[in-house]
mmCIF file of C-alpha atoms and ligand atoms in Angstrom:
data_model
loop_
_atom_site.group_PDB
_atom_site.id
_atom_site.type_symbol
_atom_site.label_atom_id
_atom_site.label_comp_id
_atom_site.label_asym_id
_atom_site.label_seq_id
_atom_site.Cartn_x
_atom_site.Cartn_y
_atom_site.Cartn_z
ATOM 1 C CA MET A 870 85.798 6.180 -80.145
ATOM 2 C CA ILE A 871 85.355 2.554 -79.132
ATOM 3 C CA VAL A 872 83.141 1.657 -82.147
ATOM 4 C CA GLY A 873 85.736 3.077 -84.567
ATOM 5 C CA PHE A 874 88.459 1.071 -82.816
ATOM 6 C CA TRP A 875 86.544 -2.213 -83.204
ATOM 7 C CA ILE A 876 85.653 -1.489 -86.849
ATOM 8 C CA ALA A 877 89.366 -0.997 -87.535
ATOM 9 C CA ALA A 878 90.522 -3.979 -85.459
ATOM 10 C CA THR A 879 87.993 -6.427 -86.987
ATOM 11 C CA GLY A 880 88.756 -5.036 -90.464
ATOM 12 C CA LEU A 881 92.498 -5.577 -90.043
ATOM 13 C CA ALA A 882 91.897 -9.100 -88.689
ATOM 14 C CA LEU A 883 89.891 -9.845 -91.866
ATOM 15 C CA VAL A 884 92.717 -8.409 -94.017
ATOM 16 C CA LEU A 885 95.139 -10.761 -92.263
ATOM 17 C CA PHE A 886 92.809 -13.694 -92.972
ATOM 18 C CA LEU A 887 92.474 -12.649 -96.647
ATOM 19 C CA THR A 888 96.271 -12.473 -97.052
ATOM 20 C CA VAL A 889 96.687 -16.010 -95.641
ATOM 21 C CA HIS A 890 93.641 -17.232 -97.632
ATOM 22 C CA LEU A 891 95.059 -15.908 -100.936
ATOM 23 C CA GLY A 892 98.352 -17.670 -100.149
ATOM 24 C CA GLY A 893 96.457 -20.904 -99.390
ATOM 25 C CA VAL A 894 94.192 -20.936 -102.451
ATOM 26 C CA GLY A 895 97.015 -19.551 -104.621
ATOM 27 C CA MET A 896 98.901 -22.760 -103.825
ATOM 28 C CA ALA A 897 96.214 -24.617 -105.817
ATOM 29 C CA LEU A 898 97.482 -22.908 -108.971
ATOM 30 C CA VAL A 899 101.200 -23.299 -108.284
ATOM 31 C CA ASP A 900 101.112 -26.864 -106.922
ATOM 32 C CA PRO A 901 97.631 -28.495 -106.920
ATOM 33 C CA THR A 902 98.837 -31.676 -105.165
ATOM 34 C CA ALA A 903 100.456 -29.656 -102.333
ATOM 35 C CA PHE A 904 97.185 -27.716 -101.994
ATOM 36 C CA GLU A 905 95.229 -30.936 -101.308
ATOM 37 C CA VAL A 906 97.786 -31.966 -98.659
ATOM 38 C CA TYR A 907 97.607 -28.474 -97.101
ATOM 39 C CA ALA A 908 93.754 -28.489 -97.045
ATOM 40 C CA THR A 909 93.600 -31.945 -95.422
ATOM 41 C CA SER A 910 96.203 -31.023 -92.814
ATOM 42 C CA LEU A 911 94.402 -27.714 -92.060
ATOM 43 C CA HIS A 912 91.116 -29.543 -91.434
ATOM 44 C CA HIS A 913 92.823 -31.730 -88.794
ATOM 45 C CA GLN A 914 94.131 -28.816 -86.691
ATOM 46 C CA SER A 915 92.529 -28.623 -83.232
ATOM 47 C CA TRP A 916 92.675 -24.789 -83.253
ATOM 48 C CA LEU A 917 90.693 -24.487 -86.516
ATOM 49 C CA PRO A 918 87.197 -24.248 -84.899
ATOM 50 C CA TRP A 919 88.470 -21.427 -82.617
ATOM 51 C CA LEU A 920 89.895 -19.578 -85.587
ATOM 52 C CA GLU A 921 86.640 -20.016 -87.516
ATOM 53 C CA PHE A 922 84.666 -18.708 -84.521
ATOM 54 C CA ALA A 923 86.888 -15.602 -84.315
ATOM 55 C CA LEU A 924 86.513 -15.134 -88.081
ATOM 56 C CA LEU A 925 82.734 -15.339 -87.828
ATOM 57 C CA ALA A 926 82.721 -12.778 -84.989
ATOM 58 C CA ALA A 927 84.926 -10.397 -87.002
ATOM 59 C CA GLY A 928 82.940 -11.032 -90.228
ATOM 60 C CA LEU A 929 79.627 -10.175 -88.545
ATOM 61 C CA GLY A 930 80.930 -7.534 -86.112
ATOM 62 C CA HIS A 931 82.678 -5.463 -88.802
ATOM 63 C CA PRO A 932 79.597 -4.749 -90.991
ATOM 64 C CA LEU A 933 77.208 -4.387 -88.018
ATOM 65 C CA LEU A 934 79.429 -1.823 -86.270
ATOM 66 C CA SER A 935 80.033 0.004 -89.581
ATOM 67 C CA LEU A 936 76.281 0.238 -90.108
ATOM 68 C CA GLN A 937 75.807 1.599 -86.585
ATOM 69 C CA ARG A 938 78.520 4.226 -87.110
ATOM 70 C CA ALA A 939 77.124 5.260 -90.517
ATOM 71 C CA ARG A 940 73.707 5.792 -88.910
ATOM 72 C CA ALA A 941 75.206 7.853 -86.064
ATOM 73 C CA ASN A 942 77.240 9.972 -88.543
ATOM 74 C CA LEU A 943 74.159 10.635 -90.652
ATOM 75 C CA GLN A 944 72.184 11.751 -87.591
ATOM 76 C CA ALA A 945 75.035 14.025 -86.461
ATOM 77 C CA ARG A 946 75.635 15.638 -89.876
ATOM 78 C CA GLY A 947 72.089 15.682 -91.278
ATOM 79 C CA PRO A 948 70.425 13.811 -94.159
ATOM 80 C CA ALA A 949 72.336 15.770 -96.858
ATOM 81 C CA ALA A 950 75.690 14.569 -95.505
ATOM 82 C CA GLY A 951 77.805 12.497 -97.889
ATOM 83 C CA PRO A 952 81.264 11.016 -97.278
ATOM 84 C CA LEU A 953 83.976 13.493 -96.312
ATOM 85 C CA ARG A 954 86.047 14.464 -99.364
ATOM 86 C CA SER A 955 89.852 14.311 -99.461
ATOM 87 C CA ARG A 956 91.755 17.279 -100.894
ATOM 88 C CA ARG A 957 94.848 15.194 -101.711
ATOM 89 C CA GLN A 958 96.195 15.287 -105.300
ATOM 90 C CA GLY A 959 97.893 12.449 -107.184
ATOM 91 C CA PRO A 960 97.354 9.768 -109.823
ATOM 92 C CA TRP A 961 95.706 7.356 -107.331
ATOM 93 C CA GLU A 962 93.413 9.902 -105.697
ATOM 94 C CA PRO A 963 90.388 9.619 -108.069
ATOM 95 C CA LEU A 964 90.347 5.820 -107.549
ATOM 96 C CA ALA A 965 90.834 6.246 -103.773
ATOM 97 C CA ALA A 966 87.939 8.750 -103.703
ATOM 98 C CA LEU A 967 85.739 6.309 -105.653
ATOM 99 C CA ALA A 968 86.697 3.503 -103.242
ATOM 100 C CA ALA A 969 85.717 5.720 -100.273
ATOM 101 C CA ARG A 970 82.345 6.599 -101.853
ATOM 102 C CA LEU A 971 81.601 2.972 -102.748
ATOM 103 C CA ILE A 972 82.630 1.489 -99.395
ATOM 104 C CA PRO A 973 79.051 0.572 -98.291
ATOM 105 C CA TRP A 974 78.390 -1.049 -101.691
ATOM 106 C CA SER A 975 81.641 -2.992 -101.930
ATOM 107 C CA GLY A 976 81.091 -4.141 -98.324
ATOM 108 C CA SER A 977 77.506 -5.285 -99.035
ATOM 109 C CA LEU A 978 78.631 -7.174 -102.135
ATOM 110 C CA LEU A 979 81.350 -8.930 -100.126
ATOM 111 C CA LEU A 980 78.821 -9.930 -97.481
ATOM 112 C CA LEU A 981 76.520 -11.385 -100.131
ATOM 113 C CA PHE A 982 79.447 -13.187 -101.768
ATOM 114 C CA LEU A 983 80.565 -14.585 -98.404
ATOM 115 C CA ALA A 984 77.132 -16.065 -97.699
ATOM 116 C CA VAL A 985 77.225 -17.890 -101.068
ATOM 117 C CA HIS A 986 80.921 -18.828 -100.771
ATOM 118 C CA VAL A 987 80.728 -20.265 -97.245
ATOM 119 C CA LEU A 988 77.580 -22.242 -98.144
ATOM 120 C CA GLN A 989 79.323 -23.653 -101.228
ATOM 121 C CA LEU A 990 82.742 -24.551 -99.840
ATOM 122 C CA ARG A 991 82.647 -24.550 -96.045
ATOM 123 C CA TRP A 992 79.159 -25.563 -94.922
ATOM 124 C CA HIS A 993 79.493 -28.932 -96.669
ATOM 125 C CA ARG A 994 83.207 -29.473 -96.245
ATOM 126 C CA PRO A 995 84.590 -31.714 -99.038
ATOM 127 C CA SER A 996 86.174 -35.005 -97.937
ATOM 128 C CA ALA A 997 89.976 -35.316 -97.734
ATOM 129 C CA GLY A 998 91.568 -35.107 -101.186
ATOM 130 C CA ALA A 999 88.425 -33.667 -102.820
ATOM 131 C CA GLU A 1000 88.902 -29.944 -102.030
ATOM 132 C CA LEU A 1001 90.128 -28.970 -105.487
ATOM 133 C CA ALA A 1002 87.335 -30.908 -107.224
ATOM 134 C CA ALA A 1003 84.787 -28.992 -105.083
ATOM 135 C CA VAL A 1004 86.422 -25.627 -105.882
ATOM 136 C CA LEU A 1005 86.481 -26.397 -109.599
ATOM 137 C CA ALA A 1006 82.868 -27.644 -109.634
ATOM 138 C CA VAL A 1007 81.813 -24.271 -108.158
ATOM 139 C CA LEU A 1008 83.984 -22.143 -110.460
ATOM 140 C CA GLN A 1009 82.855 -23.974 -113.604
ATOM 141 C CA GLU A 1010 79.375 -22.452 -113.150
ATOM 142 C CA PRO A 1011 79.617 -19.229 -115.235
ATOM 143 C CA TRP A 1012 77.574 -17.134 -112.727
ATOM 144 C CA CYS A 1013 79.820 -18.326 -109.876
ATOM 145 C CA LEU A 1014 82.994 -17.508 -111.824
ATOM 146 C CA ALA A 1015 81.629 -14.000 -112.478
ATOM 147 C CA LEU A 1016 80.611 -13.578 -108.819
ATOM 148 C CA TYR A 1017 84.058 -14.686 -107.548
ATOM 149 C CA ALA A 1018 85.890 -12.345 -109.966
ATOM 150 C CA VAL A 1019 83.646 -9.362 -109.121
ATOM 151 C CA ALA A 1020 83.924 -10.095 -105.373
ATOM 152 C CA GLY A 1021 87.747 -10.128 -105.722
ATOM 153 C CA ALA A 1022 87.661 -6.709 -107.380
ATOM 154 C CA ALA A 1023 85.228 -5.458 -104.694
ATOM 155 C CA ALA A 1024 87.617 -6.684 -101.981
ATOM 156 C CA GLY A 1025 90.463 -4.694 -103.611
ATOM 157 C CA LEU A 1026 88.319 -1.544 -103.810
ATOM 158 C CA HIS A 1027 87.090 -1.976 -100.225
ATOM 159 C CA LEU A 1028 90.656 -2.341 -98.943
ATOM 160 C CA LEU A 1029 91.946 0.591 -100.997
ATOM 161 C CA HIS A 1030 90.056 2.829 -98.591
ATOM 162 C CA GLY A 1031 89.726 0.479 -95.624
ATOM 163 C CA VAL A 1032 93.361 -0.269 -94.778
ATOM 164 C CA GLU A 1033 94.354 3.425 -94.604
ATOM 165 C CA SER A 1034 91.198 4.300 -92.705
ATOM 166 C CA ALA A 1035 91.868 1.524 -90.150
ATOM 167 C CA GLY A 1036 95.464 2.750 -89.689
ATOM 168 C CA ARG A 1037 94.139 6.248 -88.937
ATOM 169 C CA ARG A 1038 91.489 4.943 -86.499
ATOM 170 C CA LEU A 1039 94.094 2.940 -84.594
ATOM 171 C CA GLY A 1040 96.315 6.026 -84.311
ATOM 172 C CA LEU A 1041 99.075 4.469 -86.455
ATOM 173 C CA LEU A 1042 99.000 7.197 -89.116
ATOM 174 C CA GLU A 1043 101.515 9.933 -88.162
ATOM 175 C CA PRO A 1044 102.682 12.681 -90.556
ATOM 176 C CA ALA A 1045 106.129 11.017 -90.601
ATOM 177 C CA ASN A 1046 104.900 7.586 -91.724
ATOM 178 C CA ALA A 1047 101.641 8.501 -93.517
ATOM 179 C CA ALA A 1048 103.067 8.178 -97.050
ATOM 180 C CA VAL A 1049 104.655 4.762 -96.346
ATOM 181 C CA LEU A 1050 101.513 3.392 -94.651
ATOM 182 C CA ARG A 1051 99.280 4.715 -97.444
ATOM 183 C CA LEU A 1052 101.503 3.159 -100.123
ATOM 184 C CA GLY A 1053 101.695 -0.155 -98.214
ATOM 185 C CA GLY A 1054 97.907 -0.245 -97.707
ATOM 186 C CA ARG A 1055 97.223 0.505 -101.352
ATOM 187 C CA GLY A 1056 99.803 -2.050 -102.515
ATOM 188 C CA LEU A 1057 98.196 -4.718 -100.335
ATOM 189 C CA ALA A 1058 94.728 -3.773 -101.644
ATOM 190 C CA LEU A 1059 96.006 -4.102 -105.216
ATOM 191 C CA VAL A 1060 97.655 -7.495 -104.613
ATOM 192 C CA LEU A 1061 94.606 -8.939 -102.803
ATOM 193 C CA GLY A 1062 92.090 -7.423 -105.254
ATOM 194 C CA ALA A 1063 93.944 -8.526 -108.396
ATOM 195 C CA GLY A 1064 94.777 -11.893 -106.817
ATOM 196 C CA PHE A 1065 91.202 -12.773 -105.845
ATOM 197 C CA ALA A 1066 89.755 -11.367 -109.101
ATOM 198 C CA LEU A 1067 92.135 -13.292 -111.389
ATOM 199 C CA LEU A 1068 92.737 -16.506 -109.435
ATOM 200 C CA PRO A 1069 89.263 -18.028 -110.093
ATOM 201 C CA ILE A 1070 89.762 -17.570 -113.861
ATOM 202 C CA ALA A 1071 93.316 -18.982 -113.721
ATOM 203 C CA LEU A 1072 92.100 -22.037 -111.746
ATOM 204 C CA VAL A 1073 89.404 -22.819 -114.326
ATOM 205 C CA LEU A 1074 91.905 -22.492 -117.203
ATOM 206 C CA SER A 1075 94.726 -24.530 -115.617
ATOM 207 C CA PRO A 1076 95.219 -28.058 -117.086
ATOM 208 C CA ALA A 1077 97.241 -29.108 -113.980
ATOM 209 C CA VAL A 1078 94.369 -28.116 -111.659
ATOM 210 C CA ALA A 1079 91.879 -30.013 -113.848
ATOM 211 C CA ARG A 1080 94.126 -33.109 -113.767
ATOM 212 C CA VAL A 1081 94.425 -33.175 -109.948
ATOM 213 C CA ALA A 1082 90.736 -32.262 -109.455
ATOM 214 C CA GLY A 1083 89.762 -35.092 -111.812
ATOM 215 C CA GLY A 1084 91.467 -37.543 -109.440
HETATM 216 C C1 HEM B 515 89.829 -17.472 -105.787
HETATM 217 C C2 HEM B 515 88.885 -17.212 -104.942
HETATM 218 C C3 HEM B 515 88.613 -18.085 -103.739
HETATM 219 C C4 HEM B 515 88.742 -19.456 -103.596
HETATM 220 C C5 HEM B 515 89.178 -20.466 -104.641
HETATM 221 C C6 HEM B 515 88.391 -19.770 -102.234
HETATM 222 C C7 HEM B 515 88.384 -21.048 -101.691
HETATM 223 C C8 HEM B 515 87.919 -21.381 -100.447
HETATM 224 C C9 HEM B 515 87.823 -22.724 -99.914
HETATM 225 C C10 HEM B 515 88.252 -23.988 -100.654
HETATM 226 C C11 HEM B 515 87.311 -22.647 -98.665
HETATM 227 C C12 HEM B 515 87.005 -23.813 -97.703
HETATM 228 C C13 HEM B 515 88.166 -23.939 -96.747
HETATM 229 C C14 HEM B 515 88.039 -25.163 -95.892
HETATM 230 O O1 HEM B 515 87.559 -26.189 -96.355
HETATM 231 O O2 HEM B 515 88.464 -25.071 -94.757
HETATM 232 C C15 HEM B 515 87.085 -21.251 -98.387
HETATM 233 C C16 HEM B 515 86.587 -20.746 -97.200
HETATM 234 C C17 HEM B 515 86.403 -19.416 -96.927
HETATM 235 N N1 HEM B 515 86.664 -18.366 -97.758
HETATM 236 FE FE1 HEM B 515 87.373 -18.479 -99.644
HETATM 237 N N2 HEM B 515 88.057 -18.611 -101.574
HETATM 238 C C18 HEM B 515 88.184 -17.553 -102.457
HETATM 239 C C19 HEM B 515 87.947 -16.218 -102.200
HETATM 240 C C20 HEM B 515 87.511 -15.707 -101.000
HETATM 241 C C21 HEM B 515 87.277 -14.302 -100.732
HETATM 242 C C22 HEM B 515 87.451 -13.172 -101.770
HETATM 243 C C23 HEM B 515 86.868 -14.221 -99.425
HETATM 244 C C24 HEM B 515 86.499 -13.017 -98.614
HETATM 245 C C25 HEM B 515 86.058 -11.880 -99.120
HETATM 246 C C26 HEM B 515 86.841 -15.561 -98.886
HETATM 247 C C27 HEM B 515 86.471 -15.899 -97.591
HETATM 248 C C28 HEM B 515 86.357 -17.190 -97.105
HETATM 249 C C29 HEM B 515 85.883 -17.508 -95.769
HETATM 250 C C30 HEM B 515 85.440 -16.504 -94.699
HETATM 251 C C31 HEM B 515 85.908 -18.909 -95.659
HETATM 252 C C32 HEM B 515 85.516 -19.777 -94.449
HETATM 253 C C33 HEM B 515 86.785 -20.108 -93.682
HETATM 254 C C34 HEM B 515 86.550 -21.214 -92.680
HETATM 255 O O3 HEM B 515 85.535 -21.204 -92.007
HETATM 256 O O4 HEM B 515 87.412 -22.097 -92.566
HETATM 257 N N3 HEM B 515 87.250 -16.435 -99.865
HETATM 258 N N4 HEM B 515 87.463 -20.499 -99.482
#
C-alpha cells in the first residue's frame, strides 16, 4: 500500500529530525555557549532551506496521509470499527495499547504544538547570539512551559506505537528481529519523550542557561 509506505517513510524522517533536534537543544543545557555557536553556524548553512522544505513536506504529508488512511479504514470496516487490538502480553503492553488508541490525539496535539512552536521560534528567527534568550523568553511563560512538557510526553506516546508500526509497514519487521526492533523503537520513544518533556523544565531552572541568555 503506497499510502502506508509514505506514512511510515515521512514518520521515520520526522523521528530522525527529532533525534537530531533533541541533541541540538540538549546542548543548550550541557554547554549554553556552544549552543549559541551551533545555532549561528546552522543558520548560515546553504542546505538549511532545503532541509526545512523537506521537513515541512514530511510534517504536513504525514498527518494528511494518516487522516486519509483512517477514513478509508473506517469505510472498509464500518462505523463501529475501533483500532485493532494486540494480543501480546508483557509489562509494556498496556502502555503500548494506550499509545495505539491515542495515536490520533497525540498526533493532533503535536500538530497544534508545532504551529505554536514554529511561530514562536522559527518564523521570527532570533538574531545571532540571541537564540537562547528567545528560547528562555518563551519557556518562562507558564502556559508555554506546560505546553512544551505535554507535547514532549505526547511525542513519546506517539512514537511508542509509531516507530514499530512504521517498521512493519516498511517490511522491516521479521519474526527473527521483531523483538529487537520493538525494544529499540520503544527505547527511542522513551528517550525522546522523556527528553522533550523534561528539557524545557531543566532549561528554565538552569542558572548557566540564564547567565548566557542574559548576555
Ligand atoms: C525542549 C523543547 C524544545 C526546544 C527548546 C526547541 C527549540 C527550538 C528552536 C530554538 C528552534 C528554532 C531553530 C532555528 O532557529 O533554526 C526550533 C525549531 C523547530 N522545532 Fe523545536 N524545540 C523543542 C521541542 C520540539 C518538539 C517536541 C518538536 C516536534 C514535535 C519540535 C519541532 C521543531 C520544528 C519542526 C522546528 C522548525 C525547524 C526549522 O525550520 O529549522 N521542537 N525548536
